[in-house]
Tab-separated table of C-alpha atoms in Angstrom:
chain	number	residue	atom	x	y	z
A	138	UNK	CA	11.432	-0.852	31.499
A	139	UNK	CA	13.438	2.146	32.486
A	140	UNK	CA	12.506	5.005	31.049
A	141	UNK	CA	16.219	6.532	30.785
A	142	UNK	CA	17.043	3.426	29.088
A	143	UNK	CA	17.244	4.157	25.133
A	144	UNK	CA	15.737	0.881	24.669
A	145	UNK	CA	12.401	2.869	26.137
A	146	UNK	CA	12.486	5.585	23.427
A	147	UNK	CA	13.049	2.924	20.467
A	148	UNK	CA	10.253	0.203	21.715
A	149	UNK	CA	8.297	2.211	24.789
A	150	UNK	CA	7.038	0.457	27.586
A	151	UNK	CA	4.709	-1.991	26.442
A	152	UNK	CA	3.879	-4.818	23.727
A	153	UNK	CA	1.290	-4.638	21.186
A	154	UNK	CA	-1.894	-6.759	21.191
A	155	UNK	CA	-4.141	-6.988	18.279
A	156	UNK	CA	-6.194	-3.983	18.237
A	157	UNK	CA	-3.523	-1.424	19.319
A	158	UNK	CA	-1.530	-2.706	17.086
A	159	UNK	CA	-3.784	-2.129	14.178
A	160	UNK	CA	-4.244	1.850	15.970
A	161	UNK	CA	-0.702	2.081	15.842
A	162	UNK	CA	-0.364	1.170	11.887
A	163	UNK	CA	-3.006	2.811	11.170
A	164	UNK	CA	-1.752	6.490	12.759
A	165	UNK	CA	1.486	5.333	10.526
A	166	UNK	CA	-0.061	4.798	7.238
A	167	UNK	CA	-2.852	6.932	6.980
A	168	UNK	CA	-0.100	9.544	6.000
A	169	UNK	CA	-0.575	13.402	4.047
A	170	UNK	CA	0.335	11.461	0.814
A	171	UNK	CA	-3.170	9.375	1.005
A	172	UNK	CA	-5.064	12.741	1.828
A	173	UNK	CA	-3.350	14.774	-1.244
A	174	UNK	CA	-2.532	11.846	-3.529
A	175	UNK	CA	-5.624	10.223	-3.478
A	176	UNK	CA	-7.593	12.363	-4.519
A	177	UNK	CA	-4.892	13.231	-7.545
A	178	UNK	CA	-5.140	9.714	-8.405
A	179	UNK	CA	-9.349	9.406	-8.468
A	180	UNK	CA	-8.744	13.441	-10.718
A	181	UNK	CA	-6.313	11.586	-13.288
A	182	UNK	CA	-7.664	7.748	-13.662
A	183	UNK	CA	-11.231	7.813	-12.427
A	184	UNK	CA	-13.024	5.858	-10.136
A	185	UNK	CA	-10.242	2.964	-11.178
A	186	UNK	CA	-7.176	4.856	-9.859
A	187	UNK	CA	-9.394	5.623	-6.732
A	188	UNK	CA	-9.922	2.290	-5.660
A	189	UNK	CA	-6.755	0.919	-7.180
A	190	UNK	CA	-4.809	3.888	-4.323
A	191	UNK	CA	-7.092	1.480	-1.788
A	192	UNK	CA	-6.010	-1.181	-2.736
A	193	UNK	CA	-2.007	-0.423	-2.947
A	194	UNK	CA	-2.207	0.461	0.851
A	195	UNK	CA	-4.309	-2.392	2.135
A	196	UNK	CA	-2.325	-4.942	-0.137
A	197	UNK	CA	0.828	-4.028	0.982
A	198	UNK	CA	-0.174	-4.502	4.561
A	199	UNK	CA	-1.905	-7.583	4.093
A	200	UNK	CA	1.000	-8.877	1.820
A	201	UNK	CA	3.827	-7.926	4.020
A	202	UNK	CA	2.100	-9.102	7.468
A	203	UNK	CA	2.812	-12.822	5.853
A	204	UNK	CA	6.110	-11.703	5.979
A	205	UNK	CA	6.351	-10.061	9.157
A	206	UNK	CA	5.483	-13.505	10.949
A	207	UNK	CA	8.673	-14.757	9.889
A	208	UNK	CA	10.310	-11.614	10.908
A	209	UNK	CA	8.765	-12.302	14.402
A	210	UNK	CA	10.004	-16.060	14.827
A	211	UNK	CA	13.339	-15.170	13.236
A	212	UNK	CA	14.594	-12.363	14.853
A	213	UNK	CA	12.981	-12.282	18.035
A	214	UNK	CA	15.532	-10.183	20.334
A	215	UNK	CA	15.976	-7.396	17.483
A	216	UNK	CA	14.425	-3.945	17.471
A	217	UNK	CA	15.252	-2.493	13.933
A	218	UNK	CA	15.711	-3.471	10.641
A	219	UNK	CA	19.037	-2.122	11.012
A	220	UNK	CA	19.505	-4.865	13.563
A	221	UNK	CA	18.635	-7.525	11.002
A	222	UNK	CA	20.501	-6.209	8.250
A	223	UNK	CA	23.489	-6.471	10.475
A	224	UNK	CA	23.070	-9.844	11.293
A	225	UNK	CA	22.291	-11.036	8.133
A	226	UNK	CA	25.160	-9.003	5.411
A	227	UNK	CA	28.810	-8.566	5.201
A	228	UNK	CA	29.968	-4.933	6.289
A	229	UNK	CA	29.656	-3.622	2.320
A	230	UNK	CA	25.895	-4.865	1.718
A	231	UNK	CA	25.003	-3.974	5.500
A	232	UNK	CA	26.518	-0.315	4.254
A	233	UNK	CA	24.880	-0.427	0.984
A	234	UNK	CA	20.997	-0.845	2.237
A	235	UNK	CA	21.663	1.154	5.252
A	236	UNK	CA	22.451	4.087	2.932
A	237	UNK	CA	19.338	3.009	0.908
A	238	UNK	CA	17.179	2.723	4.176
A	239	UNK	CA	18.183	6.662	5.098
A	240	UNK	CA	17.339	7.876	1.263
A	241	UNK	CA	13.979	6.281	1.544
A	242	UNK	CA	13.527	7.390	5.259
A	243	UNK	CA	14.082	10.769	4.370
A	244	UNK	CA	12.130	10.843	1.177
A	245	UNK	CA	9.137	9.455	3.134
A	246	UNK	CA	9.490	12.573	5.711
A	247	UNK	CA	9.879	15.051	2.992
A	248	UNK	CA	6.732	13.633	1.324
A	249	UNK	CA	4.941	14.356	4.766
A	250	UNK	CA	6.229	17.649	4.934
A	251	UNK	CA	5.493	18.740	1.570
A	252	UNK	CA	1.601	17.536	2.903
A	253	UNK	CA	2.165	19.655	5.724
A	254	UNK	CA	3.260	22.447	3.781
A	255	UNK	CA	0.305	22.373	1.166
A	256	UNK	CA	-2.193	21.828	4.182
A	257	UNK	CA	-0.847	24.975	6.058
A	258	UNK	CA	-1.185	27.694	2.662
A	259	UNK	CA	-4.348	26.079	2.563
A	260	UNK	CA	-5.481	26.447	6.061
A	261	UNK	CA	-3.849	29.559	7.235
A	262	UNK	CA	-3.342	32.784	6.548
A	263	UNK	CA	0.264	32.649	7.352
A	264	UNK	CA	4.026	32.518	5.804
A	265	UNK	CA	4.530	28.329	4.823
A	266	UNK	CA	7.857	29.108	6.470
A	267	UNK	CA	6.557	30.122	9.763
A	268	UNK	CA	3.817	27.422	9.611
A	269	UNK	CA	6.174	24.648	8.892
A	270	UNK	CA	8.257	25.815	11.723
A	271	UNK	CA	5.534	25.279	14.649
A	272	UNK	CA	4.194	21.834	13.060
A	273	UNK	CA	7.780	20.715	12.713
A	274	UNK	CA	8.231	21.638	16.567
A	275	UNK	CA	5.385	19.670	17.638
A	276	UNK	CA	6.560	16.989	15.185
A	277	UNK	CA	9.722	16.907	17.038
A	278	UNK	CA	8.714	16.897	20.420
A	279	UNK	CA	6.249	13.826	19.272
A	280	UNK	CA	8.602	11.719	17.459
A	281	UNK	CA	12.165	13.265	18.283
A	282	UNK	CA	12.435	13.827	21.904
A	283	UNK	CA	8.962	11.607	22.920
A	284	UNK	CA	9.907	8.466	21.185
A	285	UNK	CA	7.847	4.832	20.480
A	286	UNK	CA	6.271	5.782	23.791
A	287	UNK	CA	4.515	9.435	22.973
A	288	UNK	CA	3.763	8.084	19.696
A	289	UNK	CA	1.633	5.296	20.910
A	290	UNK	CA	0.190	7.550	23.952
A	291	UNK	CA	-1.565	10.056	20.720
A	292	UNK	CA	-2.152	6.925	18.475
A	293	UNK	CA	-5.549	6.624	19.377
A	294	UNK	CA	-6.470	10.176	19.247
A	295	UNK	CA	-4.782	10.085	16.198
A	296	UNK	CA	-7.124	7.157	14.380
A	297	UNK	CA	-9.900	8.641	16.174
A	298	UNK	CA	-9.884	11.655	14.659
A	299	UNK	CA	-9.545	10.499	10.983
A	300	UNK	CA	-12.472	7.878	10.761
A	301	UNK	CA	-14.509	10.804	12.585
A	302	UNK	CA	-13.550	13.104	9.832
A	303	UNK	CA	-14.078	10.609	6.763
A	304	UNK	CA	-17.060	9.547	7.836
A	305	UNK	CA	-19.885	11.846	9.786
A	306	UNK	CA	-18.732	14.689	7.446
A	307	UNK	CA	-19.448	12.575	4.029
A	308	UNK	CA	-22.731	11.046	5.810
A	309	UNK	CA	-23.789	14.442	6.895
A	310	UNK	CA	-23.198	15.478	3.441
A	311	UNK	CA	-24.847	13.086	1.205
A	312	UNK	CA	-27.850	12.749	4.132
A	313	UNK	CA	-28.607	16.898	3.451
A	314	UNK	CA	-28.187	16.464	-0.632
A	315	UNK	CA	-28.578	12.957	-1.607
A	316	UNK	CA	-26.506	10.899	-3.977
A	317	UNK	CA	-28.556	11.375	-6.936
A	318	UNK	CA	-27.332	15.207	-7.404
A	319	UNK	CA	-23.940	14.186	-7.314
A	320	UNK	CA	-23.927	11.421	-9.471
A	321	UNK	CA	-25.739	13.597	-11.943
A	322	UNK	CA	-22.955	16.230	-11.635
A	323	UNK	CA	-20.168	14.063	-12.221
A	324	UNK	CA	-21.634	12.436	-15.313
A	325	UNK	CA	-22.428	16.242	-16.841
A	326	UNK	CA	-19.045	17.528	-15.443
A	327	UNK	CA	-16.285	14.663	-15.557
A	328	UNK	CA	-17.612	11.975	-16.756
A	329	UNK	CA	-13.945	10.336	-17.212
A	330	UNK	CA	-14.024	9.725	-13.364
A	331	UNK	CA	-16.753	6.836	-14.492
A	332	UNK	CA	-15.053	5.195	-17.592
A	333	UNK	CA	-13.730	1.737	-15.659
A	334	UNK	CA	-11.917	0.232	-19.336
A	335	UNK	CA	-8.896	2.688	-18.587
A	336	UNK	CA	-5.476	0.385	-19.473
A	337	UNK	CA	-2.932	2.713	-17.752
A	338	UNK	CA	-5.447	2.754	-14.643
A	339	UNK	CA	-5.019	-0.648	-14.962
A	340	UNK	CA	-1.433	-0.363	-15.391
A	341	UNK	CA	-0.999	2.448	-12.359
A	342	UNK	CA	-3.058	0.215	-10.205
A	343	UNK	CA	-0.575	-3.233	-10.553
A	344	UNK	CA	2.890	-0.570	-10.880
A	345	UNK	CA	1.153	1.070	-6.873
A	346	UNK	CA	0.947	-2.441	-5.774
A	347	UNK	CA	4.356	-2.715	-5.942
A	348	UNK	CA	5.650	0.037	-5.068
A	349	UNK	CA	3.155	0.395	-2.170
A	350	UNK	CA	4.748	-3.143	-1.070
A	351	UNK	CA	7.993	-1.433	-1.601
A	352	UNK	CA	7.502	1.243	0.861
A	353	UNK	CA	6.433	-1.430	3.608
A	354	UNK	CA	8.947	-4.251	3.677
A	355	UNK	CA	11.709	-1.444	3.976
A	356	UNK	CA	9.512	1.230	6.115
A	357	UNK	CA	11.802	1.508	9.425
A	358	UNK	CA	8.881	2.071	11.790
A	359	UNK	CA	6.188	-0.613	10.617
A	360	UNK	CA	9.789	-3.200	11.847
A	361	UNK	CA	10.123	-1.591	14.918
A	362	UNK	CA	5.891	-2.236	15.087
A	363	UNK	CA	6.893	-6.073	13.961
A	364	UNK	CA	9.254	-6.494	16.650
A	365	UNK	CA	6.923	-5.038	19.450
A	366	UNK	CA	4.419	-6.958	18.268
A	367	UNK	CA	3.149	-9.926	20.320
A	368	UNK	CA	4.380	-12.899	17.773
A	369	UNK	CA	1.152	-15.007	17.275
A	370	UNK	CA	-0.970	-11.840	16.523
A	371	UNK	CA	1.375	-10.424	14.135
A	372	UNK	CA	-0.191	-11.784	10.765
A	373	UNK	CA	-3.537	-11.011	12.035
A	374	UNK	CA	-2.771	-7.074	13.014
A	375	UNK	CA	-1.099	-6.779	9.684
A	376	UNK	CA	-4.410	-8.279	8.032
A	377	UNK	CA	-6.799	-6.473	9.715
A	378	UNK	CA	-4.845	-3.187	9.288
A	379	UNK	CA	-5.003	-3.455	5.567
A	380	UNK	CA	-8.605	-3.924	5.395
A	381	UNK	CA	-9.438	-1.040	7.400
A	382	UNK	CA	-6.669	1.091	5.645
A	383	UNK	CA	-8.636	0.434	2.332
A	384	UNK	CA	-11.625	2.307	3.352
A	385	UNK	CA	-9.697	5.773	4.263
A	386	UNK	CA	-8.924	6.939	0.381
A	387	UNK	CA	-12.527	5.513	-0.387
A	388	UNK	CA	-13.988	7.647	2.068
A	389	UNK	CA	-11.621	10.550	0.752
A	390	UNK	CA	-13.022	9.818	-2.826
A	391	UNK	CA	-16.618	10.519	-1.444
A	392	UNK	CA	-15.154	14.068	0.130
A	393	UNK	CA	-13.696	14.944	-3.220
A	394	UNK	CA	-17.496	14.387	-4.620
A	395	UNK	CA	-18.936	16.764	-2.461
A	396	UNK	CA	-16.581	19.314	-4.519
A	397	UNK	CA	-16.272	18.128	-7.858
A	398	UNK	CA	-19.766	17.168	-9.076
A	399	UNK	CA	-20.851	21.426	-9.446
A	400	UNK	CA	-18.195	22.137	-11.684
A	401	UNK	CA	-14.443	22.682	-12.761
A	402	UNK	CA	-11.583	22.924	-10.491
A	403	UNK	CA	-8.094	24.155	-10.874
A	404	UNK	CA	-5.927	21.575	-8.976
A	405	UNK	CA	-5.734	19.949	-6.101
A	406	UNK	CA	-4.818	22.757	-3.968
A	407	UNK	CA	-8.065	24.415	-4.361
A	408	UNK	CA	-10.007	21.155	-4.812
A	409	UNK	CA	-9.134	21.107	-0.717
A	410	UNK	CA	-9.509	24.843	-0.586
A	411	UNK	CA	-13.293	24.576	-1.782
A	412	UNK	CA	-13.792	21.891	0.238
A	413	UNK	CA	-12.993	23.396	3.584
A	414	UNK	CA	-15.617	26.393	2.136
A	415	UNK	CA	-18.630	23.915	0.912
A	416	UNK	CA	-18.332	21.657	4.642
A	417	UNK	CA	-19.963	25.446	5.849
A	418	UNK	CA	-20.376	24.038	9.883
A	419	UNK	CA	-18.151	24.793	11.607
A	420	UNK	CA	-17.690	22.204	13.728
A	421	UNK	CA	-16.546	19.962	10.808
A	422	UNK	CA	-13.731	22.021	9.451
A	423	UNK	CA	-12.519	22.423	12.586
A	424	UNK	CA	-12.515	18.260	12.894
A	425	UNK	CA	-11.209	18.050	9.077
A	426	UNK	CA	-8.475	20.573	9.560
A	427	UNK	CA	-7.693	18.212	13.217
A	428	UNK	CA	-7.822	15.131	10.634
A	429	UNK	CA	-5.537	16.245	8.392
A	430	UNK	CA	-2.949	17.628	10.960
A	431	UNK	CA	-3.363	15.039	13.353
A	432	UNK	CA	-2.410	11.881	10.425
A	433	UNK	CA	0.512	13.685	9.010
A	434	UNK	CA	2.148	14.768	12.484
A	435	UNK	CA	1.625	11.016	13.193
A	436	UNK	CA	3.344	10.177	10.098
A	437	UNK	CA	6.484	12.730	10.374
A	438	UNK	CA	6.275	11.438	14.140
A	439	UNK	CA	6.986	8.160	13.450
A	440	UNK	CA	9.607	8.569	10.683
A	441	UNK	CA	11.621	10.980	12.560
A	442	UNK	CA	11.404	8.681	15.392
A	443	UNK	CA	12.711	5.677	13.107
A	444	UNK	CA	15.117	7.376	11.133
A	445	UNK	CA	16.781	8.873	14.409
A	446	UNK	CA	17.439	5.525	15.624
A	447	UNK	CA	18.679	3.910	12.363
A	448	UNK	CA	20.799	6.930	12.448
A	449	UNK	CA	22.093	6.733	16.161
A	450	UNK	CA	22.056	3.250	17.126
A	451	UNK	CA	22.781	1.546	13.248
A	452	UNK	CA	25.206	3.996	11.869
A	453	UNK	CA	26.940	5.679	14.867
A	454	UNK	CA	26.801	3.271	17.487
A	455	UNK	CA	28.698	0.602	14.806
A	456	UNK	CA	31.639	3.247	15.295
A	457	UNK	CA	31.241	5.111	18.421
A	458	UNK	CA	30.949	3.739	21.480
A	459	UNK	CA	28.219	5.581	23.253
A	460	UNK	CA	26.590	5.328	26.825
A	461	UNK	CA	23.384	5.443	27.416
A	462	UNK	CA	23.405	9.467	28.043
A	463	UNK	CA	25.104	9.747	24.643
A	464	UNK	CA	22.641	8.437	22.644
A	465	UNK	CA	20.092	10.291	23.957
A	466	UNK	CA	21.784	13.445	23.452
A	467	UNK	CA	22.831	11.817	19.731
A	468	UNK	CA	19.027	11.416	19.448
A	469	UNK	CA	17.767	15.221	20.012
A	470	UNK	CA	20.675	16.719	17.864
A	471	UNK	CA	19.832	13.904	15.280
A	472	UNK	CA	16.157	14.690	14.963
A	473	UNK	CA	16.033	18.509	15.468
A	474	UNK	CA	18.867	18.355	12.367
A	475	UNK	CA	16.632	16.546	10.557
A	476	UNK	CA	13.600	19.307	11.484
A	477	UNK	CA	15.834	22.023	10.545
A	478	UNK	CA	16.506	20.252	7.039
A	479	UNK	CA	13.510	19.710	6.079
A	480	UNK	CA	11.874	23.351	7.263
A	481	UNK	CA	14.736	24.117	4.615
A	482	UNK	CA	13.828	21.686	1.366
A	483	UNK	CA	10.544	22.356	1.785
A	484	UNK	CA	11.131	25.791	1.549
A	485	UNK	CA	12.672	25.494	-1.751
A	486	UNK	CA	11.198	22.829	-3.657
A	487	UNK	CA	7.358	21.586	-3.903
A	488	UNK	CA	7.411	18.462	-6.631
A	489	UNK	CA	3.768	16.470	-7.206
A	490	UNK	CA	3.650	14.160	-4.313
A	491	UNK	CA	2.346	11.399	-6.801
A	492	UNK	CA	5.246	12.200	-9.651
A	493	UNK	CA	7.868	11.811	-6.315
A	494	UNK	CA	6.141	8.567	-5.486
A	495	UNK	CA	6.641	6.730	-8.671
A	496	UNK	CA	10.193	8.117	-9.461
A	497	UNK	CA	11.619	6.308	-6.425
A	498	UNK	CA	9.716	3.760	-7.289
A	499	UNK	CA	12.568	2.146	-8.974
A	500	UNK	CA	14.162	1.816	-5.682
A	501	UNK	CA	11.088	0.028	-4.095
A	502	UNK	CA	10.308	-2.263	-6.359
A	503	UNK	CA	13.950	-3.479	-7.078
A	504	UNK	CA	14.629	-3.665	-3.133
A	505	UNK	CA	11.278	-6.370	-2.656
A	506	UNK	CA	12.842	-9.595	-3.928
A	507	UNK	CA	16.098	-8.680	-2.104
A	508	UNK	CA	14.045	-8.236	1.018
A	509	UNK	CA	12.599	-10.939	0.790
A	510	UNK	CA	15.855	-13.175	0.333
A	511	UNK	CA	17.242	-11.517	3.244
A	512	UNK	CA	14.518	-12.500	5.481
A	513	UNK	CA	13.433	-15.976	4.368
A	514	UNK	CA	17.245	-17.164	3.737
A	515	UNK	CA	19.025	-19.393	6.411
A	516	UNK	CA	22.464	-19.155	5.168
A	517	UNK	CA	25.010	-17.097	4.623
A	518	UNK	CA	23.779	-13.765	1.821
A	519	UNK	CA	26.052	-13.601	-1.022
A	520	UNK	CA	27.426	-9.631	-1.747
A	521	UNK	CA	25.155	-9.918	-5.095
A	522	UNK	CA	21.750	-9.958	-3.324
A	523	UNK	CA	21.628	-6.221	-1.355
A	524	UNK	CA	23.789	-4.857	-4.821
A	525	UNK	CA	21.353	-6.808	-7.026
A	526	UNK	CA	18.801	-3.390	-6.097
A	527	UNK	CA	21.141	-1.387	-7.636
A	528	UNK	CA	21.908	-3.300	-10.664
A	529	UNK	CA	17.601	-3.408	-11.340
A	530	UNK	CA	17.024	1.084	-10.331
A	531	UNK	CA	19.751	1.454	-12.870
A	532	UNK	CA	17.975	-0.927	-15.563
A	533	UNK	CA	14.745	0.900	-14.419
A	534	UNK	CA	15.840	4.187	-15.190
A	535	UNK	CA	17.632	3.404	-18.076
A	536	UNK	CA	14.533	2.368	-19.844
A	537	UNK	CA	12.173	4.747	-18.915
A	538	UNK	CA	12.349	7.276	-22.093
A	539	UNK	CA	11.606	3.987	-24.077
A	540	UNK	CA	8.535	2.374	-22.393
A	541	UNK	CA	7.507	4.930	-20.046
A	542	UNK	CA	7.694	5.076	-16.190
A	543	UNK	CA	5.249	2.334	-15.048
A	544	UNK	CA	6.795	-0.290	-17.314
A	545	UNK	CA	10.477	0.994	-16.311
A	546	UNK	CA	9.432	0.411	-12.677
A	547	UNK	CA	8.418	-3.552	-13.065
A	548	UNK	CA	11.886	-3.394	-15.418
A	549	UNK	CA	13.377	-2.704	-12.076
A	550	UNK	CA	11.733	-5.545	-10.183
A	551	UNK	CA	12.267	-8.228	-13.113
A	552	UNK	CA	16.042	-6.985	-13.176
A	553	UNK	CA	17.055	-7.374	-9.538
A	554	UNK	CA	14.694	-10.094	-9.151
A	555	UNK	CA	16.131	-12.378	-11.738
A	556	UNK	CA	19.981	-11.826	-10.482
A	557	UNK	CA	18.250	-12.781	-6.544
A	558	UNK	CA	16.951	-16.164	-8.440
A	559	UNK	CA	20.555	-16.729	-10.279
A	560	UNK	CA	21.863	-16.404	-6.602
A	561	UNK	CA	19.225	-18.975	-5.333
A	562	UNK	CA	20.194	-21.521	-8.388
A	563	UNK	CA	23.595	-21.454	-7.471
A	564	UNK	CA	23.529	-21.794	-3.847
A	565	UNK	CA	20.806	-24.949	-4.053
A	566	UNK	CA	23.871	-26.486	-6.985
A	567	UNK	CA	26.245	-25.514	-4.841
A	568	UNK	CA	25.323	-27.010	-1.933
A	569	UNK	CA	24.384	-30.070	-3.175
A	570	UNK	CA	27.137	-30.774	-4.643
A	571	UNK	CA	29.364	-30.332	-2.087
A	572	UNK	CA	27.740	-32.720	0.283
């Protein structure tokens, strides 16, 4: 392929077998929310929210490669999701989830950032505004001006460094101390983290599920993985990935027990903090500070890469008619803008990264079954279906001062689900009866 072709910079040069394709999901999923909110989940719901974090990740993998294979035979000349979406809706639902699709796409990068930022005061003994403005540069020249092709080149390196980091420095750890001390600690200490009959654990673990499946079957980069994908392997990468995704907030768990089993902390801020100080060799802060880094660059890398071309060749390119020199120049303006705006918002606001997570998680969960109708549908989609999302967030939110946010979120799903299965009803009646 030609490398001044903009095809290059949206799929790179090559297709993806099994095990790179696994790398390459991987270095996009293993993100700065599991680093920071994993370790807020195992601090607020025990050992149960720990593993139930695992499990949202490596579910919604494993859940949406069944869907991916369809993807794959279906649309096997697009690049996007964008693509798809513009095959499949009239012009005012194709409008509709495209706006949706940039929301979430820029709420995912903020999320990263907001890792970034908390990583840097952490780290460094410099302004968060200067910080964020170097790893945002690198970020760019990865993602924005590199493309598919630079992001696959530092995928390995990328994987590479965070099973090095999750596992020697744990081993290391428990081979100098043993497990018994800090087992000991935690039951003296916290011994919440061990109570396993925990309902809203429960609860949190089923509500992350969904959302977690959410985030996938929209996530602009894991379809431009799909569609690079080679199409017999695609179920199998998908699988695979979500097994070994599992075992990354498990083997953050075991970091955070290296901290918490001597005492109190304050937060999660200087949970990290005191972690960085207790590792003591240092050889392995320098490779946990590289872990950290290294996933969420990968992460910001790959969204900024996405979201430039939903922007440039799904939005602009449906009214401008650009050469191929124009959308590369629409592509560096495009994804420094969206550097500069988020060096800005980050600046100014710092939400929980878990508390962001479940308040759009209205908009995931009510976007799955209209997803899903989208992609498994042969015929012609009715205007209800993308709209149906919108209908189910605003039933989600409406509820959520009277049964609380978890409930409120599978509100959402039920809601936009049920008007999807109306839709189905009537299109099965319909068309038999007018045979």
């Amino acid at each position: 392929m030609n490398k001044q072709d903009y095809q290059f910079y949206i799929s790179g040069a090559i297709k993806l077998g099994v095990s790179f394709g696994i790398v390459s999901l991987l270095a996009r999923w293993v993100t700065g929310n599991t680093i920071l909110s994993s370790p807020e989940t195992l601090l607020k719901y025990g050992m149960v929210g720990g593993i139930g974090y695992s499990l949202m990740g490596g579910l919604s993998l494993i859940l949406f490669g069944m869907v991916a294979k369809r993807i794959r035979q279906s649309f096997p000349h697009h690049l996007t999701i964008g693509d798809v979406l513009r095959q499949k809706l009239n012009p005012s639902g194709y409008w509709y989830m495209i706006c949706i699709l940039l929301i979430t796409s820029l709420d995912s990068i903020f999320v990263q950032a907001m890792g970034a930022a908390i990583l840097l005061h952490i780290v460094f003994p410099i302004p968060i505004y200067l910080g964020m403005l170097l790893f945002l540069f690198v970020c760019f020249l990865i993602g924005g001006m590199g493309g598919m092709q630079r992001i696959h080149q530092l995928a390995s390196v990328n994987v590479t460094l965070i099973f090095a980091a999750v596992i020697i420095i744990p081993v290391y750890f428990y081979i100098q101390n043993g497990v018994h001390p800090v087992f000991e600690g935690i039951k003296l200490y916290h011994p919440y983290l061990l109570y396993f009959q925990n309902k809203d654990a429960m609860l949190f673990i089923m509500t992350a599920i969904l959302i977690g499946f959410g985030q996938v079957i929209i996530d602009r980069s894991t379809w431009q993985r799909v569609f690079l994908l080679k199409p017999a392997k695609v179920q199998l990468t998908f699988t695979l990935a979500g097994f070994i995704w599992m075992t990354i907030p498990l083997a953050l768990s075991s970091l955070l027990m290296i901290i918490i089993y001597s005492g109190s902390y304050d937060n999660i801020t200087s949970l990290l903090f005191e972690l960085i100080n207790r590792i003591q060799t240092t050889l392995f802060v320098f490779l946990f500070i590289l872990f950290c880094f290294s996933a969420i660059s990968a992460a910001i890398s790959s969204e900024l890469q996405a979201t430039t071309v939903l922007i440039v060749r799904n939005i602009l390119q449906v009214f401008l008619s650009l050469t191929n020199r124009d959308k590369w120049n629409l592509t560096y303006l495009t994804s420094g803008f969206i550097c500069v705006l988020l060096l800005v918002v980050v600046s100014i606001f710092s939400p929980s990264l878990l508390e962001l997570l479940f308040f759009f998680g209205h908009m995931y969960a009510s976007l799955i079954i209209p997803m899903l109708y989208i992609i498994l549908s042969k015929g012609p989609i009715h205007s209800i279906i993308p709209f149906s999302s919108l209908i189910g967030m605003i039933g989600g939110y409406a509820f959520i001062s009277v049964v609380g946010n978890f409930t409120a979120i599978w509100i959402s799903f039920f809601i936009s689900g049920t008007l999807c299965s109306i839709v189905w009803i009537y299109t099965i009646f319909n068309n038999h009866f007018n045979k």
